[in-house]
Tab-separated table of C-alpha atoms and ligand atoms in Angstrom:
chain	number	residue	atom	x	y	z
B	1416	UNK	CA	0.000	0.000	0.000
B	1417	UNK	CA	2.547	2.335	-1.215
B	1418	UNK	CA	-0.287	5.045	-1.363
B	1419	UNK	CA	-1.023	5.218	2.220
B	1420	UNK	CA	2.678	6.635	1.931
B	1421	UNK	CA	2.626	10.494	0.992
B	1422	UNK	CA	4.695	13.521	1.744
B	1423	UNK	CA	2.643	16.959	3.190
B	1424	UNK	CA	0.272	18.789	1.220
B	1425	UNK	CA	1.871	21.012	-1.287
B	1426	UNK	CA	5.084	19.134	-1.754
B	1427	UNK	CA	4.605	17.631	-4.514
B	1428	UNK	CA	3.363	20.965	-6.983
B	1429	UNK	CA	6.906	22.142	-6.348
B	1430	UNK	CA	8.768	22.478	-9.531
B	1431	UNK	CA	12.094	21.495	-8.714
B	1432	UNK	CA	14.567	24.569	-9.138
B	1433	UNK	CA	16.847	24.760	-11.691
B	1434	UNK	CA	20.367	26.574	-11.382
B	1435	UNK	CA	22.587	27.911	-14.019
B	1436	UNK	CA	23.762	26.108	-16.913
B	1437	UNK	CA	27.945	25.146	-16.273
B	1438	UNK	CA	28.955	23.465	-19.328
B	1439	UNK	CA	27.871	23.139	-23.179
B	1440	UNK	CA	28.269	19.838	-24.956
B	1441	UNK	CA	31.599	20.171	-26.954
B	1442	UNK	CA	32.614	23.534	-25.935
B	1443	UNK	CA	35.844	23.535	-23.423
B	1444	UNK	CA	36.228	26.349	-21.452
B	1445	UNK	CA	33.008	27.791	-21.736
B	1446	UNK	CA	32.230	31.017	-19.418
B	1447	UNK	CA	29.870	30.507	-17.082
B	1448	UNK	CA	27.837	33.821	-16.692
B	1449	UNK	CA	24.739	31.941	-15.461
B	1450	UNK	CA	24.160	31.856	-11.802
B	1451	UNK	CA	25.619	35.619	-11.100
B	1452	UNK	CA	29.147	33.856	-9.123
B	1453	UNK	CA	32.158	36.375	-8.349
B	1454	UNK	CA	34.314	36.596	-11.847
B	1455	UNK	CA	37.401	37.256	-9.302
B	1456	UNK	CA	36.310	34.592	-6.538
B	1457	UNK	CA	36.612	34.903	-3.122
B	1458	UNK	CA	39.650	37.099	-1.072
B	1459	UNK	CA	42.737	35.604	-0.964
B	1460	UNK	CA	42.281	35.399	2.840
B	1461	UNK	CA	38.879	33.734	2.680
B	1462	UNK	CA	40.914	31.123	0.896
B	1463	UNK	CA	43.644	30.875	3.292
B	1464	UNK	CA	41.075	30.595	6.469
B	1465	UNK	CA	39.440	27.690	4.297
B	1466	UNK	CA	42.382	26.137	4.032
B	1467	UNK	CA	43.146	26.481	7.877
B	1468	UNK	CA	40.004	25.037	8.356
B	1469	UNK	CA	41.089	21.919	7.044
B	1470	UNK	CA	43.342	21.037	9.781
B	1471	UNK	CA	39.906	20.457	12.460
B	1472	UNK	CA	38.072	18.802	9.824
B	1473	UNK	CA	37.508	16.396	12.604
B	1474	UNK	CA	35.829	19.000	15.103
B	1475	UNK	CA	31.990	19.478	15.171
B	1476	UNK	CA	31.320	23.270	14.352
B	1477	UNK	CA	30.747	26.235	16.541
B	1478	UNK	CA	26.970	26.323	17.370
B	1479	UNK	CA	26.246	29.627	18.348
B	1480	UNK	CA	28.538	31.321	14.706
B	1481	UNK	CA	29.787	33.829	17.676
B	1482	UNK	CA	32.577	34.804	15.622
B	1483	UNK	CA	31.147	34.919	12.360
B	1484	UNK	CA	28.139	37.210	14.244
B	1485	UNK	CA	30.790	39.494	15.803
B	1486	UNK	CA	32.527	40.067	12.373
B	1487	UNK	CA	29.169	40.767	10.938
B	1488	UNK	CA	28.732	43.134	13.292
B	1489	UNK	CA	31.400	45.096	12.864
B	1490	UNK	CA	31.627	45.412	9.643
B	1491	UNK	CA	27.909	46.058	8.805
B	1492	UNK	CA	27.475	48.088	12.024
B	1493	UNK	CA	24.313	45.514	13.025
B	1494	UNK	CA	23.499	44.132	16.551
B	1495	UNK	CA	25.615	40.512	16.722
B	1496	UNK	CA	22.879	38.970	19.241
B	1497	UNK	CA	19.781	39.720	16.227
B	1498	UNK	CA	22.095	37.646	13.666
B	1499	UNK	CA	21.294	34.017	12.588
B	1500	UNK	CA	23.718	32.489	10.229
B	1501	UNK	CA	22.539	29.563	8.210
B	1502	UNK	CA	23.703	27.048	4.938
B	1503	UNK	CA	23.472	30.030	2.348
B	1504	UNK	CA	20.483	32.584	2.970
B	1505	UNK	CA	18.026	30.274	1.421
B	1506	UNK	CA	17.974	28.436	4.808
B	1507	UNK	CA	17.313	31.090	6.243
B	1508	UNK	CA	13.836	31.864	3.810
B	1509	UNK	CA	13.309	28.192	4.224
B	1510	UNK	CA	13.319	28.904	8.182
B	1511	UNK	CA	11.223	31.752	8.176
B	1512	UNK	CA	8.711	29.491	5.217
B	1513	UNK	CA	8.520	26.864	8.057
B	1514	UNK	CA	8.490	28.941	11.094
B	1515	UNK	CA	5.796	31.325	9.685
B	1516	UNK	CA	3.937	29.965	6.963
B	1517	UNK	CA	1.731	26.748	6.889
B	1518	UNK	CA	-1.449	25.387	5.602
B	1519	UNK	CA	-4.115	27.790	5.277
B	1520	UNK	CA	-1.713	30.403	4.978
B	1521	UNK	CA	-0.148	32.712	2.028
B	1522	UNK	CA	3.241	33.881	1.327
B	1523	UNK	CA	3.334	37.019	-1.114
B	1524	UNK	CA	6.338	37.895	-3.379
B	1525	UNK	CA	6.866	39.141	-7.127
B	1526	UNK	CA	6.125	37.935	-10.151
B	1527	UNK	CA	9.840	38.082	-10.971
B	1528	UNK	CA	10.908	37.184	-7.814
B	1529	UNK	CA	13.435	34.383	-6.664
B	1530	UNK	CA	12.208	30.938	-7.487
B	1531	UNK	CA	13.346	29.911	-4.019
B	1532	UNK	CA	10.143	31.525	-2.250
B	1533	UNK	CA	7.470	29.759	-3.801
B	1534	UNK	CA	9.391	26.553	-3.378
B	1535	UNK	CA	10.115	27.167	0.633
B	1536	UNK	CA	6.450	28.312	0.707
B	1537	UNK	CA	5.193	25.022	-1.059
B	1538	UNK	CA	7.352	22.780	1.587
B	1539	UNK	CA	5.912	24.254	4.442
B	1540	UNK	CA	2.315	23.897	3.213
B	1541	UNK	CA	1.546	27.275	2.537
B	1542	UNK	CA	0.373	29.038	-1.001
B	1543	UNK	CA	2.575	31.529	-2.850
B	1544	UNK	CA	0.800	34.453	-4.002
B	1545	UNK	CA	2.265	36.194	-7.186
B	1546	UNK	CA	2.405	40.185	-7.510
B	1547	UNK	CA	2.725	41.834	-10.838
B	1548	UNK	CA	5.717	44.477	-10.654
B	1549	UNK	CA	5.413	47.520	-12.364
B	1550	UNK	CA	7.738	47.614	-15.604
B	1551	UNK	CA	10.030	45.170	-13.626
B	1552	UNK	CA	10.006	47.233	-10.650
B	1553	UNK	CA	8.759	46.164	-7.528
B	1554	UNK	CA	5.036	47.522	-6.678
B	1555	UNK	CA	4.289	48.414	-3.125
B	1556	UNK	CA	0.793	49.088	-3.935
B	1557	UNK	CA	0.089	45.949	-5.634
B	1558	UNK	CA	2.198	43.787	-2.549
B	1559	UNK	CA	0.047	46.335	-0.211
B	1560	UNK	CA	-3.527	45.613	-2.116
B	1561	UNK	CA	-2.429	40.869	-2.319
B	1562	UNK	CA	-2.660	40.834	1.259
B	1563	UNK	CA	-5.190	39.804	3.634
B	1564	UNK	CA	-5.800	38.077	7.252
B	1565	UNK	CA	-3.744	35.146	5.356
B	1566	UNK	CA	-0.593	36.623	4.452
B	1567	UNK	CA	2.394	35.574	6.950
B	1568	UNK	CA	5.397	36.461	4.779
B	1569	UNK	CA	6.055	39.185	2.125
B	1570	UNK	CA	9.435	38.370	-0.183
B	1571	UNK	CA	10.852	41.313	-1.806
B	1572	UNK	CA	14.612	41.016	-3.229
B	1573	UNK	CA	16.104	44.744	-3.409
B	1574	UNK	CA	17.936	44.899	-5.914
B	1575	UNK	CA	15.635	41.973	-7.200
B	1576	UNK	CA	16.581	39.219	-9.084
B	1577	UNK	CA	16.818	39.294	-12.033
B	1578	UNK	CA	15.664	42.573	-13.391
B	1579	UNK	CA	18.650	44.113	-11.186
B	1580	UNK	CA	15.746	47.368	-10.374
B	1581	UNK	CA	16.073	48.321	-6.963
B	1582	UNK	CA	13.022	50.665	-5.077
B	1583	UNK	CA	14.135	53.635	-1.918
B	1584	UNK	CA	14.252	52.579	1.342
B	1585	UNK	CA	11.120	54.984	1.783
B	1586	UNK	CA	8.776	52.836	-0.270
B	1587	UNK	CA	9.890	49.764	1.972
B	1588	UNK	CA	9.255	51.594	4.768
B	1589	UNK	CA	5.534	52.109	3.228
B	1590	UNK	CA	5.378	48.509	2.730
B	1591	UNK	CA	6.565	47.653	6.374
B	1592	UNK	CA	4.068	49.881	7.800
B	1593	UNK	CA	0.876	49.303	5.857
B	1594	UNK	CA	1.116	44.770	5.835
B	1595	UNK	CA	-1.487	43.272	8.400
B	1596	UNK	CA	-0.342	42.468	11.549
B	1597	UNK	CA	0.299	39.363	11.358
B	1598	UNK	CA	2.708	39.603	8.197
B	1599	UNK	CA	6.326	39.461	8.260
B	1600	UNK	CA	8.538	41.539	5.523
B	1601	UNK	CA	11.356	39.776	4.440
B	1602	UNK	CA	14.509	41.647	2.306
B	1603	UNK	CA	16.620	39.613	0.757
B	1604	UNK	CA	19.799	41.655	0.658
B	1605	UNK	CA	21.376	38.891	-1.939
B	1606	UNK	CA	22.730	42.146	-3.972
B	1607	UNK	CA	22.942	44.578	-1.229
B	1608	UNK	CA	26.428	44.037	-1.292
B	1609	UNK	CA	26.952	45.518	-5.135
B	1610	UNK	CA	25.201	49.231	-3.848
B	1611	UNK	CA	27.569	51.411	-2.629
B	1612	UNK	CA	26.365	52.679	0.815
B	1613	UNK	CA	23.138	50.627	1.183
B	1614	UNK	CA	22.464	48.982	4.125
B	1615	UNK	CA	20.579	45.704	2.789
B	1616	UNK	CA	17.393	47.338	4.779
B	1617	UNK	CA	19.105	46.703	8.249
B	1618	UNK	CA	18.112	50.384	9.704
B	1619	UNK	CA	14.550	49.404	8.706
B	1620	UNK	CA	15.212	46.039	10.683
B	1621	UNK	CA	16.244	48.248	13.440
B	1622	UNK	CA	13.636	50.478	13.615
B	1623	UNK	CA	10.162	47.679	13.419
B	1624	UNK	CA	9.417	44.672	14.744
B	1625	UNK	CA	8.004	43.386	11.435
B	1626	UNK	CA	10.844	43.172	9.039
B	1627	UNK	CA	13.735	40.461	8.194
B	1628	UNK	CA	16.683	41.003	5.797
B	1629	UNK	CA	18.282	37.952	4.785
B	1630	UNK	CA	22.006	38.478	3.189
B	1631	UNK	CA	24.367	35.759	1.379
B	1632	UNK	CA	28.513	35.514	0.748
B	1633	UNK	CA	27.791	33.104	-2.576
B	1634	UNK	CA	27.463	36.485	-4.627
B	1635	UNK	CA	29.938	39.944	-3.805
B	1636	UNK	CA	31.916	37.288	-1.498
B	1637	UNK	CA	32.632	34.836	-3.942
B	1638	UNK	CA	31.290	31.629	-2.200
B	1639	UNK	CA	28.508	30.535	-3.498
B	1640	UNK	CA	30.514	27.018	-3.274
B	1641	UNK	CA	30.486	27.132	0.709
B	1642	UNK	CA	27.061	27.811	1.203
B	1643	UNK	CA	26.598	30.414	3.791
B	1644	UNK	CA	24.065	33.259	4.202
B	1645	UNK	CA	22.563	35.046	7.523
B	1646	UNK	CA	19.739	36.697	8.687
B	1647	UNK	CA	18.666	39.997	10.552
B	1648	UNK	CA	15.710	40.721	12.274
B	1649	UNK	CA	14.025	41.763	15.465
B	1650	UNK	CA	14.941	39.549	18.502
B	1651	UNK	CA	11.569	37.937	18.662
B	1652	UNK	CA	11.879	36.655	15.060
B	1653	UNK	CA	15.395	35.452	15.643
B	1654	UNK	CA	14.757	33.673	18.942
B	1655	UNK	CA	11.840	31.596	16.629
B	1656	UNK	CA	14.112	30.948	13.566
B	1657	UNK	CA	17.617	29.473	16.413
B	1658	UNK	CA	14.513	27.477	17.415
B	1659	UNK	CA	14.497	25.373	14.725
B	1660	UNK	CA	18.115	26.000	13.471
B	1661	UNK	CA	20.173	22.495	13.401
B	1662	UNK	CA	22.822	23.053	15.611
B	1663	UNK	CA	25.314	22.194	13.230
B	1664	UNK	CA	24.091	23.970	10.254
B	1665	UNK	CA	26.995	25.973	9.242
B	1666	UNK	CA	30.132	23.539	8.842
B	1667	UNK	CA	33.656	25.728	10.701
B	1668	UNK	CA	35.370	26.206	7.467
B	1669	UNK	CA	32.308	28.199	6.036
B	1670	UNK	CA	32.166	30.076	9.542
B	1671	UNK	CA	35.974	30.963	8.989
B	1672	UNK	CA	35.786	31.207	5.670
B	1673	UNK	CA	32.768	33.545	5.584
B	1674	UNK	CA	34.969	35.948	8.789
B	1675	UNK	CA	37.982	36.251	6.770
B	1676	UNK	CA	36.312	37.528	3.591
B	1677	UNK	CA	33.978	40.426	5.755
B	1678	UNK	CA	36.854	41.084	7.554
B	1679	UNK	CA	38.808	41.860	3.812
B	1680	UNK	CA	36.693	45.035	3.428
B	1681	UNK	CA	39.335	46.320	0.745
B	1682	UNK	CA	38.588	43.094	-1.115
B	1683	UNK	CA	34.822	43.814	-1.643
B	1684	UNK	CA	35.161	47.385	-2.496
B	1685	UNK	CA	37.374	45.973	-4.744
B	1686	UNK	CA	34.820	43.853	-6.219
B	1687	UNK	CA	31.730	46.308	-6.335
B	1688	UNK	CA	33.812	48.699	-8.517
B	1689	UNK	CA	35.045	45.983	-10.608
B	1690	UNK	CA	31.529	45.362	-10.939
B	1691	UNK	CA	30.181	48.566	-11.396
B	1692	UNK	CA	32.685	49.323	-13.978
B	1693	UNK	CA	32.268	46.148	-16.620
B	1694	UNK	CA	28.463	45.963	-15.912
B	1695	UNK	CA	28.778	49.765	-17.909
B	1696	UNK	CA	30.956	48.272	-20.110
B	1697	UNK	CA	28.023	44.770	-20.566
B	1698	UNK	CA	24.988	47.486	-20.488
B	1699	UNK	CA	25.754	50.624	-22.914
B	1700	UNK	CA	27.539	48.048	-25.484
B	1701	UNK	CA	24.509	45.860	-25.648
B	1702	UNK	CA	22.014	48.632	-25.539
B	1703	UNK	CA	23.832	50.086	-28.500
B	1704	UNK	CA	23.362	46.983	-30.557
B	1705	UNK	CA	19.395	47.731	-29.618
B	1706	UNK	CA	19.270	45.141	-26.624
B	1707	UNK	CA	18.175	47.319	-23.787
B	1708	UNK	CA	18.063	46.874	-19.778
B	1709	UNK	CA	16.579	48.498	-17.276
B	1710	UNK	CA	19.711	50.403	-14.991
B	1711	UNK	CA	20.937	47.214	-12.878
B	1712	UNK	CA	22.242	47.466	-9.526
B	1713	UNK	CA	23.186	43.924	-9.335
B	1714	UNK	CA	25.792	42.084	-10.941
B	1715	UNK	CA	24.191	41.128	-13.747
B	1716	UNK	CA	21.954	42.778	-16.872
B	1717	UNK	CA	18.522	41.581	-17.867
B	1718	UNK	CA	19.398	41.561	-21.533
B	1719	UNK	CA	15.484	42.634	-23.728
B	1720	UNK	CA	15.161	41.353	-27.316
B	1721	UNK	CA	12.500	41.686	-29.374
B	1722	UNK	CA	10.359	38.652	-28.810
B	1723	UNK	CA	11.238	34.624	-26.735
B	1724	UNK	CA	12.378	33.480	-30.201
B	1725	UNK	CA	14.932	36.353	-30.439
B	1726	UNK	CA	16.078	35.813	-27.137
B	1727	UNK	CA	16.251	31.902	-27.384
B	1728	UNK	CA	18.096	32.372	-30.558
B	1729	UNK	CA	20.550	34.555	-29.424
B	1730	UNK	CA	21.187	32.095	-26.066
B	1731	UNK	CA	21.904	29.437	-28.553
B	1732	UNK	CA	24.093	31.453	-30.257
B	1733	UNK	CA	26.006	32.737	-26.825
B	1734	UNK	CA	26.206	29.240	-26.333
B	1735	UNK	CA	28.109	27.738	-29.448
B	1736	UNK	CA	30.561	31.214	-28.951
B	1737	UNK	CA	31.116	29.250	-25.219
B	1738	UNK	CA	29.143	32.003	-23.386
B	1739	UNK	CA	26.477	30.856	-21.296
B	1740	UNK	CA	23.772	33.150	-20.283
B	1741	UNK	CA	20.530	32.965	-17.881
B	1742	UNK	CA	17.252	32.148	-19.703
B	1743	UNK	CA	14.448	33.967	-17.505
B	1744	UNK	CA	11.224	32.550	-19.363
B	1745	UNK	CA	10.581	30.330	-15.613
B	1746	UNK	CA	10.633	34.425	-13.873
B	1747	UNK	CA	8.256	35.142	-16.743
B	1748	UNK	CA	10.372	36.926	-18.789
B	1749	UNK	CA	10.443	34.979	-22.074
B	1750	UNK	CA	11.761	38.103	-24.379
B	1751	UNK	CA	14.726	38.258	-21.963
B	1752	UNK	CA	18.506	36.785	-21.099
B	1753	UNK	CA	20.103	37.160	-17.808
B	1754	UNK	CA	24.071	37.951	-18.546
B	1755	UNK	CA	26.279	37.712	-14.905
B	1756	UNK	CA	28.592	40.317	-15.224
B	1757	UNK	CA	31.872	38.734	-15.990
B	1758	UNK	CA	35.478	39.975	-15.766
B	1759	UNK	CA	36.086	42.827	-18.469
B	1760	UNK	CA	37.278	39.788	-21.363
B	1761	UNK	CA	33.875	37.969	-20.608
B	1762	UNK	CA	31.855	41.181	-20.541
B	1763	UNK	CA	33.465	42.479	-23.974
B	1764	UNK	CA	33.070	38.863	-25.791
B	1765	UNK	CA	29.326	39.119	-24.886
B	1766	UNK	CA	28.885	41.879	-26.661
B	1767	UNK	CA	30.866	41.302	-29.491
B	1768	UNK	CA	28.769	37.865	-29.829
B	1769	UNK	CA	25.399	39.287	-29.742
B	1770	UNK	CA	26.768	42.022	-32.298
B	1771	UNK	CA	27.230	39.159	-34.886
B	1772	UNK	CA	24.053	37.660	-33.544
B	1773	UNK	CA	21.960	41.060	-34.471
B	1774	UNK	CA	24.929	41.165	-37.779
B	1775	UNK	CA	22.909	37.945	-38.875
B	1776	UNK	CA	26.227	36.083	-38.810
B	1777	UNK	CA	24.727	33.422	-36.733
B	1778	UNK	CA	22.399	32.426	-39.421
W	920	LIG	C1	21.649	34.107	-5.159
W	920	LIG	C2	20.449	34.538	-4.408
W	920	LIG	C3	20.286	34.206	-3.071
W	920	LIG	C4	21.403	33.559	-2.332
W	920	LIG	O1	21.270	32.257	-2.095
W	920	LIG	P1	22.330	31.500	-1.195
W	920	LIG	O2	21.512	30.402	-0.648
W	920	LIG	O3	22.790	32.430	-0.103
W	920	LIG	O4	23.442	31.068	-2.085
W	920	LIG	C5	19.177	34.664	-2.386
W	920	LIG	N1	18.258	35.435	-3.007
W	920	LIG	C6	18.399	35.793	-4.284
W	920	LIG	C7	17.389	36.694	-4.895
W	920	LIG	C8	19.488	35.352	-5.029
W	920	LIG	O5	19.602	35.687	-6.308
């Protein structure tokens, strides 16, 4: 009576996600601009405390990520003792899913929002609720008007992923204030990190007891290998979410790992110019071979062609040239590519690939 076996309600209309392409059949050395990774990797001393690390291979982790917390602290100027650290930030939604949501319940987010909300939502029973965005752009009033006695959890990425738009702290602040009472904001801070002087949301942490930020080291950090991410949020939400936090989550070489590279502060700026500078380079070249995107503050471009065939024509091209690229159709966004922002070299051969693309020389 294998049917008297079945999972929990919901589990099973998950569509299991799908990450970024890494290779193409036949093509060596393809670059892999698919799943918005570091071009530079991780800090040189986030390498070496990895490497440390593998001399207590044997010892079971810190359980309390003190150290890691303190660091975070410091550097981001947030209170250590409202920090949970967890196997990449998607634990952490997948903690606040469980802790929050449940049958009966809904969990709000955008309709091109991470795939990894709707999935955490599913597991834990609840139902996602999709918001159309405005031109890409997160809607406030639309999140405001989709919620109801039901909503437990609004997801809002800022910048979002992946039209790299980004909304004022002041229209979160809107959002914060006017969700029912029983609703918890989350901000994923994933691309925080690439904004010069933006907090991730953490002052509007600060300042309510209804909103969550959620921040990651796989994407300005460079280790999306290691899998670590934390949270911040008011101590009542916390104390709920180390409830149910395995004790061991967070392996000590990520911990160490993770330290070193907040500690290397020169490193990141490092990085978010880097950044800053080739995604110009990625942007105004495409958009003057008529491929426009909205102004990113991410590392990556949302890449708009004319129509789904245009764009899946022009992936398959990217593709035999040994450039792979993010197809967005699954974020509803059929007409568009997602392109990571590589190093300079990777940045300049996507460009020159989609001009013989739109040239016609891939016919
Ligand atoms: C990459 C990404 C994350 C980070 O996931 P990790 O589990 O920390 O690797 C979270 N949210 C968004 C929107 C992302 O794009």
């Amino acid at each position: 009576m294998t049917q008297a076996i079945a999972p929990q309600p919901g589990i099973m209309t998950i569509d299991p996600y799908v990450g970024g392409t890494s290779h193409v059949a036949g093509i060596e050395n393809a670059v892999k601009l698919s799943s918005n990774e570091n071009p530079l990797g991780p800090s040189d001393k986030a390498v070496e405390a990895f490497r440390r690390a593998a001399h207590q291979l044997h010892r079971y982790p810190s359980t309390d990520h003190a150290a890691l917390r303190a660091a975070l602290a410091q550097v981001h100027g947030v209170d250590a003792e409202r920090v949970i650290c967890g196997s990449g930030s998607d634990e952490i939604i997948a903690f606040l899913c469980q802790a929050y949501a449940g049958p009966g319940t809904e969990v709000v987010h955008t309709v091109h929002g991470f795939g990894m909300y709707s999935i955490s939502a599913k597991a834990a029973g609840a139902t996602p609720v999709e918001v159309l965005e405005a031109d890409r752009v997160t809607d406030i009033d639309a999140l405001l008007a989709a919620c109801n006695k039901k909503t437990r959890l609004v997801f809002i990425a800022n910048p979002n992923n992946p039209t790299g738009t980004m909304i004022s702290d002041a229209e979160i602040a809107r959002l914060a204030d006017g969700l029912p009472k029983q609703a918890l904001l989350v901000l994923d801070g994933a691309y925080a990190d690439y904004v010069e002087g933006y907090d991730g949301g953490a002052s509007l942490v600060d300042s309510r007891q209804n909103v969550v930020m959620t921040r990651t080291f796989s994407k300005l950090y460079g280790l999306g290998g290691l899998r670590i991410g934390w949270g911040y949020g008011p101590a009542h939400v916390i104390d709920v979410l180390n409830r149910i936090r395995g004790p061991f989550n967070v392996s000590q070489a990520a911990l160490d790992t993770a330290e070193a590279a907040v500690r290397d502060v020169a490193y990141a700026d490092h990085c978010r110019s880097e950044n800053a500078r080739c995604r110009t380079i990625l942007a105004e070249g495409l958009a003057a071979l008529g491929v426009p995107s909205d102004v990113s503050h991410a590392n990556f471009v949302l890449a708009r062609f004319g129509s789904a065939d245009e764009a899946n024509a022009c992936d398959a091209w990217l593709q035999s040239q040994g450039l792979i690229v993010r197809k967005v159709a699954g974020y509803k966004l059929p007409a568009a590519l997602r392109v990571t922002v590589g190093d300079e070299s990777a940045c300049r051969r996507v460009v020159h690939a989609v001009r013989q693309f739109k040239e016609g020389k891939s016919a």
